[in-house]
Amino acid sequence: MEQRMRRATRGRVAALATVGLMLATGFVAPASPVQAADTNLVVNGGFEDGLASWFVNNGNATDGAQLSATSDAYAGANAALVTSRTTTGSGPMQDLSGKVQAGQAYTLTARIKYENESGPATKQFFATMHYGGGTYTNLVSVTATKGQWTQFNGTFTIPTTQSVSTARLFFETPWTSTPSTDPALHLMDFKLDDVSVVGAAPPAPASKTIEVVGKLPGEHNPLIGHKFGADGFGLVHDGRVYMYMTNDTQGYAPNPTTGVSPGINYGDINQITVISSEDLVNWTDHGEIQVAGPNGVAPFTANSWAPGITKKVVNGVEKFFLYYANGGGSSNVITGASPLGPWTSERTSTLIDGRTPGAEAVAWKFDPAPFVDDGQPYLYFGGGPASTSMPPAERFNNPKNIRSIELGDDMVSTEGTAAVVDAPVAFEAGHVFKRQGKYYFSYSSHFGGNDFGGSQQPLPGYPGGGQIGYMISDGPMSWPKETYAGVLFPNQSQFFGAGTGGNNHQSVFEFGGKYYFTYHAPTLNKRINGNTTQGYRSPHIQELTFNPDGTIQQVVGTYAGVDQVRDFDPYRVFEAETFGWSKGVATTKVDGSSAQFGAAAPNLVVRDIDNGDWTALSSVNFGDNGAQSLTARVRALAAGGQIQVRLDDVNGPVVGTATVDSAVGQWAEVTAELDGVSGVHDVYFTYTGPTGVDLFEIDNWAFAAASLDLPVTLTASARCVGGNAYVAVQARNDHDAPVGITLETPYGERSFTAVAPGANAYQSFNTRAVSVSAGSATVRVTGAIGGHDVTTVRTVQHPAGTCGG
């Protein structure tokens, strides 16, 4: 680490000299005119909102400090105070990634003060940018006098060749490798206030909204058509399948003119995408989990790839454990209270890394896949180049680059030593499931090359490049090469054609008594750009079937996908970001909780809705009696928008229209009355309104069933019997099946069971008085309509009556 810091520091000085920023006073004349679209890129630079948007620089493992708000401010009510610094670079930091651009000039100003009694009379301070890795550039320097507020004021230009995918601004003292030898000189406390970086912000990013129909109506693969997702891992919980995926969409940036995005950059991915379904065709988008990075659940990790998840009761509480690859060098885990979080990190360092016993020789300590067997948890991980100590043929056929290890009961620690999984031609993506007492290990095979012994041939029956092989064992930790059982899935390009090759990643889950196989393919990318894809992958599912001897029938990849396992229930509040198919829309998180999934779940809305866009649901069951209305929670963004409801086709007849006439910018409910909506249908929501503007956002839907009433004919009268007034009530069953009828009056009630169709229930109630005022009787009818239990309550009026002389 010391050497790395030395190299970084030389880079800082060189950059500083090149730009010509340093003046002894800290005042620098602008080197070039400030850009036209000037804006302050720093948020909360005066710390008037406390420490919001600021954190302590954590670019190196040894960095550390305490950051707090202080009322000793240069201006306003607050400034930032940094204390307990462990390195010279340990100072206040703000992430400007995505805000600055290469080749542009910026003016930086700030106020700084230190007061340490034992500190020097003057001290140099730097404003520095960390561009990721070991790339640090000093931007502006100032020499401060102890006890006095001193101003940074300078202009810097970001080199045109500098990558700005990471750009984090922080304040520090000049670097030294051993600051603890003289902390008064190197590690003094200091205060910071009124920070600004003024210049041209990058142009608005190109829209990531996928305008093509990426998942064709009637097809069930890819699972979603409005965003990407790779390395899908399925979890079944409470009747739903949750799919956790590498967020390929994070780096997707299509050119506004050509529609083509640069190739995928895995180094930028630090989020995991989550979707879920009750039926395997209609999928709800739950958005992304910010796992890694400075604002992540586990900020000590930089990436989140290839997730794996499981659940386990720990200390009497059911928890969910989401494992992920922190790049190629390590793997980690975060913990959730539900499949949708909230998420926390129980660790402060990675779970699997170079310290893990038995994993020292594994090149890529990634792709973690958990498996719990009768309460005992295991983790499978690893991949990458084979050890050069093996003969070339062995490096190719049996690279021994994957491991299995026991997890502790807490699920966030390991026990013992990792064991070798001797999977033939293995590359990555290990995964285990259990069926009928046998353990199945599947994995992705490598493509050969120098990393695997050069020009070699696989042994007979071993996988070819980029295939999914599998093994069958009697135990979860025993995987000798003799347990190899064959190829489970050929390369996806065999099924989806040009542009869809590459490696793969899979999982297996059981749902409703059937087994399902997940994999990815760049099929959505292909539908956007044709046969030349850029590596953006999409989730797929196929059913997994077995031979009588337990071996697996080779999976065939199809756009048709799997059958819908149950009809969609419309009579509830459900999220609008639930799609069977869609065109031209996107989703985003908003404040508040999910109406369908509860307070702990993130809430998303459908956005970027333009004239002609649509979303759809597959196989919605409205029942025999049908739906009466649809209510949508929407936020109008323009006047004149409408939601049309169509059946079975995007161009099908309109059976209901909701006019979005609520106040622009405000959330409100709008309703469409429906006509002729019963039985099972695909439902299309088509969106219309003025062109060239976003029409509205949609939070959730709810269909209301048509009222179910049991038909009955009622009569009531007043009569005299023996000098007393009576109220006589009669109800005739007009239904086509027997019903129960209860007659209720202030003078008593009478119940009848199984009143036949066309038959009457009758009772004359004695008032025990010579007269009765006009009033009413209540009749309750119970029965069934279309398999639904129904109760109909009706009232019937009776006249007044008087008995006597």
mmCIF file of N, CA and C in Angstrom, residues 223-280:
data_model
loop_
_atom_site.group_PDB
_atom_site.id
_atom_site.type_symbol
_atom_site.label_atom_id
_atom_site.label_comp_id
_atom_site.label_asym_id
_atom_site.label_seq_id
_atom_site.Cartn_x
_atom_site.Cartn_y
_atom_site.Cartn_z
ATOM 1 N N LEU A 223 -37.362 -12.230 -19.956
ATOM 2 C CA LEU A 223 -38.393 -12.020 -18.939
ATOM 3 C C LEU A 223 -38.926 -10.601 -18.946
ATOM 4 N N ILE A 224 -38.067 -9.627 -19.248
ATOM 5 C CA ILE A 224 -38.465 -8.224 -19.269
ATOM 6 C C ILE A 224 -37.912 -7.574 -20.532
ATOM 7 N N GLY A 225 -38.596 -6.545 -21.011
ATOM 8 C CA GLY A 225 -38.173 -5.881 -22.232
ATOM 9 C C GLY A 225 -37.846 -4.418 -22.059
ATOM 10 N N HIS A 226 -37.884 -3.904 -20.818
ATOM 11 C CA HIS A 226 -37.643 -2.477 -20.598
ATOM 12 C C HIS A 226 -36.283 -2.199 -19.975
ATOM 13 N N LYS A 227 -35.549 -3.234 -19.586
ATOM 14 C CA LYS A 227 -34.202 -3.068 -19.044
ATOM 15 C C LYS A 227 -33.470 -4.398 -19.171
ATOM 16 N N PHE A 228 -32.167 -4.370 -18.859
ATOM 17 C CA PHE A 228 -31.336 -5.564 -18.965
ATOM 18 C C PHE A 228 -31.129 -6.185 -17.584
ATOM 19 N N GLY A 229 -30.558 -7.371 -17.561
ATOM 20 C CA GLY A 229 -30.200 -8.039 -16.316
ATOM 21 C C GLY A 229 -29.518 -9.352 -16.632
ATOM 22 N N ALA A 230 -28.433 -9.638 -15.913
ATOM 23 C CA ALA A 230 -27.630 -10.827 -16.218
ATOM 24 C C ALA A 230 -27.389 -11.637 -14.953
ATOM 25 N N ASP A 231 -26.894 -12.876 -15.155
ATOM 26 C CA ASP A 231 -26.485 -13.751 -14.042
ATOM 27 C C ASP A 231 -27.651 -14.012 -13.096
ATOM 28 N N GLY A 232 -28.858 -14.164 -13.639
ATOM 29 C CA GLY A 232 -30.050 -14.286 -12.801
ATOM 30 C C GLY A 232 -29.985 -15.446 -11.821
ATOM 31 N N PHE A 233 -30.391 -15.179 -10.574
ATOM 32 C CA PHE A 233 -30.421 -16.189 -9.518
ATOM 33 C C PHE A 233 -31.817 -16.160 -8.917
ATOM 34 N N GLY A 234 -32.539 -17.297 -8.981
ATOM 35 C CA GLY A 234 -33.919 -17.367 -8.537
ATOM 36 C C GLY A 234 -34.066 -17.767 -7.084
ATOM 37 N N LEU A 235 -34.964 -17.095 -6.370
ATOM 38 C CA LEU A 235 -35.328 -17.417 -4.986
ATOM 39 C C LEU A 235 -36.840 -17.510 -4.905
ATOM 40 N N VAL A 236 -37.353 -18.606 -4.344
ATOM 41 C CA VAL A 236 -38.790 -18.772 -4.160
ATOM 42 C C VAL A 236 -39.140 -18.444 -2.717
ATOM 43 N N HIS A 237 -40.095 -17.554 -2.525
ATOM 44 C CA HIS A 237 -40.508 -17.164 -1.183
ATOM 45 C C HIS A 237 -41.965 -16.736 -1.209
ATOM 46 N N ASP A 238 -42.791 -17.373 -0.369
ATOM 47 C CA ASP A 238 -44.198 -17.016 -0.203
ATOM 48 C C ASP A 238 -44.938 -16.923 -1.532
ATOM 49 N N GLY A 239 -44.743 -17.921 -2.393
ATOM 50 C CA GLY A 239 -45.509 -17.994 -3.628
ATOM 51 C C GLY A 239 -45.020 -17.101 -4.746
ATOM 52 N N ARG A 240 -43.849 -16.477 -4.559
ATOM 53 C CA ARG A 240 -43.277 -15.647 -5.616
ATOM 54 C C ARG A 240 -41.870 -16.115 -5.929
ATOM 55 N N VAL A 241 -41.464 -15.899 -7.175
ATOM 56 C CA VAL A 241 -40.077 -16.107 -7.574
ATOM 57 C C VAL A 241 -39.421 -14.737 -7.681
ATOM 58 N N TYR A 242 -38.344 -14.555 -6.932
ATOM 59 C CA TYR A 242 -37.557 -13.324 -7.002
ATOM 60 C C TYR A 242 -36.296 -13.628 -7.800
ATOM 61 N N MET A 243 -35.956 -12.731 -8.711
ATOM 62 C CA MET A 243 -34.773 -12.902 -9.551
ATOM 63 C C MET A 243 -33.816 -11.739 -9.281
ATOM 64 N N TYR A 244 -32.579 -12.096 -8.894
ATOM 65 C CA TYR A 244 -31.538 -11.118 -8.586
ATOM 66 C C TYR A 244 -30.509 -11.167 -9.707
ATOM 67 N N MET A 245 -30.141 -9.981 -10.242
ATOM 68 C CA MET A 245 -29.343 -9.941 -11.459
ATOM 69 C C MET A 245 -28.280 -8.848 -11.395
ATOM 70 N N THR A 246 -27.175 -9.081 -12.093
ATOM 71 C CA THR A 246 -26.208 -8.024 -12.344
ATOM 72 C C THR A 246 -26.884 -6.928 -13.154
ATOM 73 N N ASN A 247 -26.729 -5.671 -12.724
ATOM 74 C CA ASN A 247 -27.441 -4.568 -13.372
ATOM 75 C C ASN A 247 -26.718 -4.103 -14.629
ATOM 76 N N ASP A 248 -26.898 -4.838 -15.716
ATOM 77 C CA ASP A 248 -26.288 -4.448 -16.985
ATOM 78 C C ASP A 248 -26.776 -3.080 -17.465
ATOM 79 N N THR A 249 -27.969 -2.675 -17.058
ATOM 80 C CA THR A 249 -28.510 -1.395 -17.511
ATOM 81 C C THR A 249 -27.697 -0.224 -16.985
ATOM 82 N N GLN A 250 -26.928 -0.428 -15.911
ATOM 83 C CA GLN A 250 -26.226 0.680 -15.277
ATOM 84 C C GLN A 250 -25.293 1.402 -16.250
ATOM 85 N N GLY A 251 -24.648 0.673 -17.131
ATOM 86 C CA GLY A 251 -23.725 1.300 -18.069
ATOM 87 C C GLY A 251 -24.287 1.508 -19.458
ATOM 88 N N TYR A 252 -25.566 1.211 -19.653
ATOM 89 C CA TYR A 252 -26.180 1.328 -20.972
ATOM 90 C C TYR A 252 -26.383 2.798 -21.319
ATOM 91 N N ALA A 253 -25.820 3.262 -22.409
ATOM 92 C CA ALA A 253 -25.901 4.672 -22.801
ATOM 93 C C ALA A 253 -26.000 4.777 -24.313
ATOM 94 N N PRO A 254 -27.178 4.527 -24.880
ATOM 95 C CA PRO A 254 -27.303 4.538 -26.339
ATOM 96 C C PRO A 254 -27.080 5.924 -26.915
ATOM 97 N N ASN A 255 -26.424 5.983 -28.061
ATOM 98 C CA ASN A 255 -26.224 7.225 -28.775
ATOM 99 C C ASN A 255 -27.592 7.752 -29.237
ATOM 100 N N PRO A 256 -27.895 9.027 -28.964
ATOM 101 C CA PRO A 256 -29.232 9.538 -29.329
ATOM 102 C C PRO A 256 -29.533 9.435 -30.816
ATOM 103 N N THR A 257 -28.492 9.440 -31.642
ATOM 104 C CA THR A 257 -28.714 9.380 -33.095
ATOM 105 C C THR A 257 -28.757 7.953 -33.613
ATOM 106 N N THR A 258 -27.768 7.151 -33.220
ATOM 107 C CA THR A 258 -27.668 5.790 -33.760
ATOM 108 C C THR A 258 -28.414 4.765 -32.933
ATOM 109 N N GLY A 259 -28.670 5.070 -31.671
ATOM 110 C CA GLY A 259 -29.302 4.096 -30.786
ATOM 111 C C GLY A 259 -28.368 3.023 -30.295
ATOM 112 N N VAL A 260 -27.083 3.113 -30.617
ATOM 113 C CA VAL A 260 -26.106 2.093 -30.237
ATOM 114 C C VAL A 260 -25.323 2.573 -29.019
ATOM 115 N N SER A 261 -25.211 1.715 -28.026
ATOM 116 C CA SER A 261 -24.473 2.047 -26.806
ATOM 117 C C SER A 261 -23.046 1.548 -26.917
ATOM 118 N N PRO A 262 -22.104 2.216 -26.232
ATOM 119 C CA PRO A 262 -20.779 1.596 -26.084
ATOM 120 C C PRO A 262 -20.908 0.233 -25.423
ATOM 121 N N GLY A 263 -19.876 -0.593 -25.574
ATOM 122 C CA GLY A 263 -19.896 -1.917 -24.972
ATOM 123 C C GLY A 263 -19.999 -1.852 -23.467
ATOM 124 N N ILE A 264 -20.521 -2.912 -22.878
ATOM 125 C CA ILE A 264 -20.736 -2.954 -21.442
ATOM 126 C C ILE A 264 -19.404 -2.826 -20.696
ATOM 127 N N ASN A 265 -19.418 -2.076 -19.594
ATOM 128 C CA ASN A 265 -18.240 -1.876 -18.757
ATOM 129 C C ASN A 265 -18.548 -2.436 -17.378
ATOM 130 N N TYR A 266 -18.070 -3.646 -17.120
ATOM 131 C CA TYR A 266 -18.387 -4.306 -15.857
ATOM 132 C C TYR A 266 -17.821 -3.551 -14.661
ATOM 133 N N GLY A 267 -16.728 -2.807 -14.870
ATOM 134 C CA GLY A 267 -16.109 -2.101 -13.767
ATOM 135 C C GLY A 267 -16.986 -1.029 -13.157
ATOM 136 N N ASP A 268 -18.030 -0.584 -13.881
ATOM 137 C CA ASP A 268 -18.924 0.448 -13.358
ATOM 138 C C ASP A 268 -20.127 -0.133 -12.620
ATOM 139 N N ILE A 269 -20.326 -1.439 -12.669
ATOM 140 C CA ILE A 269 -21.555 -2.022 -12.120
ATOM 141 C C ILE A 269 -21.401 -2.237 -10.620
ATOM 142 N N ASN A 270 -22.229 -1.550 -9.834
ATOM 143 C CA ASN A 270 -22.220 -1.726 -8.380
ATOM 144 C C ASN A 270 -23.633 -1.832 -7.814
ATOM 145 N N GLN A 271 -24.585 -2.219 -8.669
ATOM 146 C CA GLN A 271 -25.974 -2.402 -8.256
ATOM 147 C C GLN A 271 -26.474 -3.784 -8.677
ATOM 148 N N ILE A 272 -27.475 -4.260 -7.969
ATOM 149 C CA ILE A 272 -28.132 -5.519 -8.306
ATOM 150 C C ILE A 272 -29.598 -5.229 -8.586
ATOM 151 N N THR A 273 -30.088 -5.725 -9.706
ATOM 152 C CA THR A 273 -31.475 -5.536 -10.123
ATOM 153 C C THR A 273 -32.335 -6.680 -9.600
ATOM 154 N N VAL A 274 -33.551 -6.354 -9.163
ATOM 155 C CA VAL A 274 -34.468 -7.357 -8.613
ATOM 156 C C VAL A 274 -35.811 -7.274 -9.332
ATOM 157 N N ILE A 275 -36.313 -8.419 -9.775
ATOM 158 C CA ILE A 275 -37.667 -8.536 -10.306
ATOM 159 C C ILE A 275 -38.333 -9.727 -9.629
ATOM 160 N N SER A 276 -39.659 -9.796 -9.686
ATOM 161 C CA SER A 276 -40.340 -10.949 -9.089
ATOM 162 C C SER A 276 -41.633 -11.239 -9.840
ATOM 163 N N SER A 277 -42.127 -12.469 -9.669
ATOM 164 C CA SER A 277 -43.336 -12.886 -10.380
ATOM 165 C C SER A 277 -44.054 -13.977 -9.605
ATOM 166 N N GLU A 278 -45.374 -13.986 -9.724
ATOM 167 C CA GLU A 278 -46.189 -15.073 -9.192
ATOM 168 C C GLU A 278 -46.478 -16.133 -10.244
ATOM 169 N N ASP A 279 -46.228 -15.797 -11.521
ATOM 170 C CA ASP A 279 -46.682 -16.692 -12.586
ATOM 171 C C ASP A 279 -45.625 -16.978 -13.652
ATOM 172 N N LEU A 280 -44.424 -16.392 -13.522
ATOM 173 C CA LEU A 280 -43.273 -16.587 -14.410
ATOM 174 C C LEU A 280 -43.404 -15.882 -15.762
#
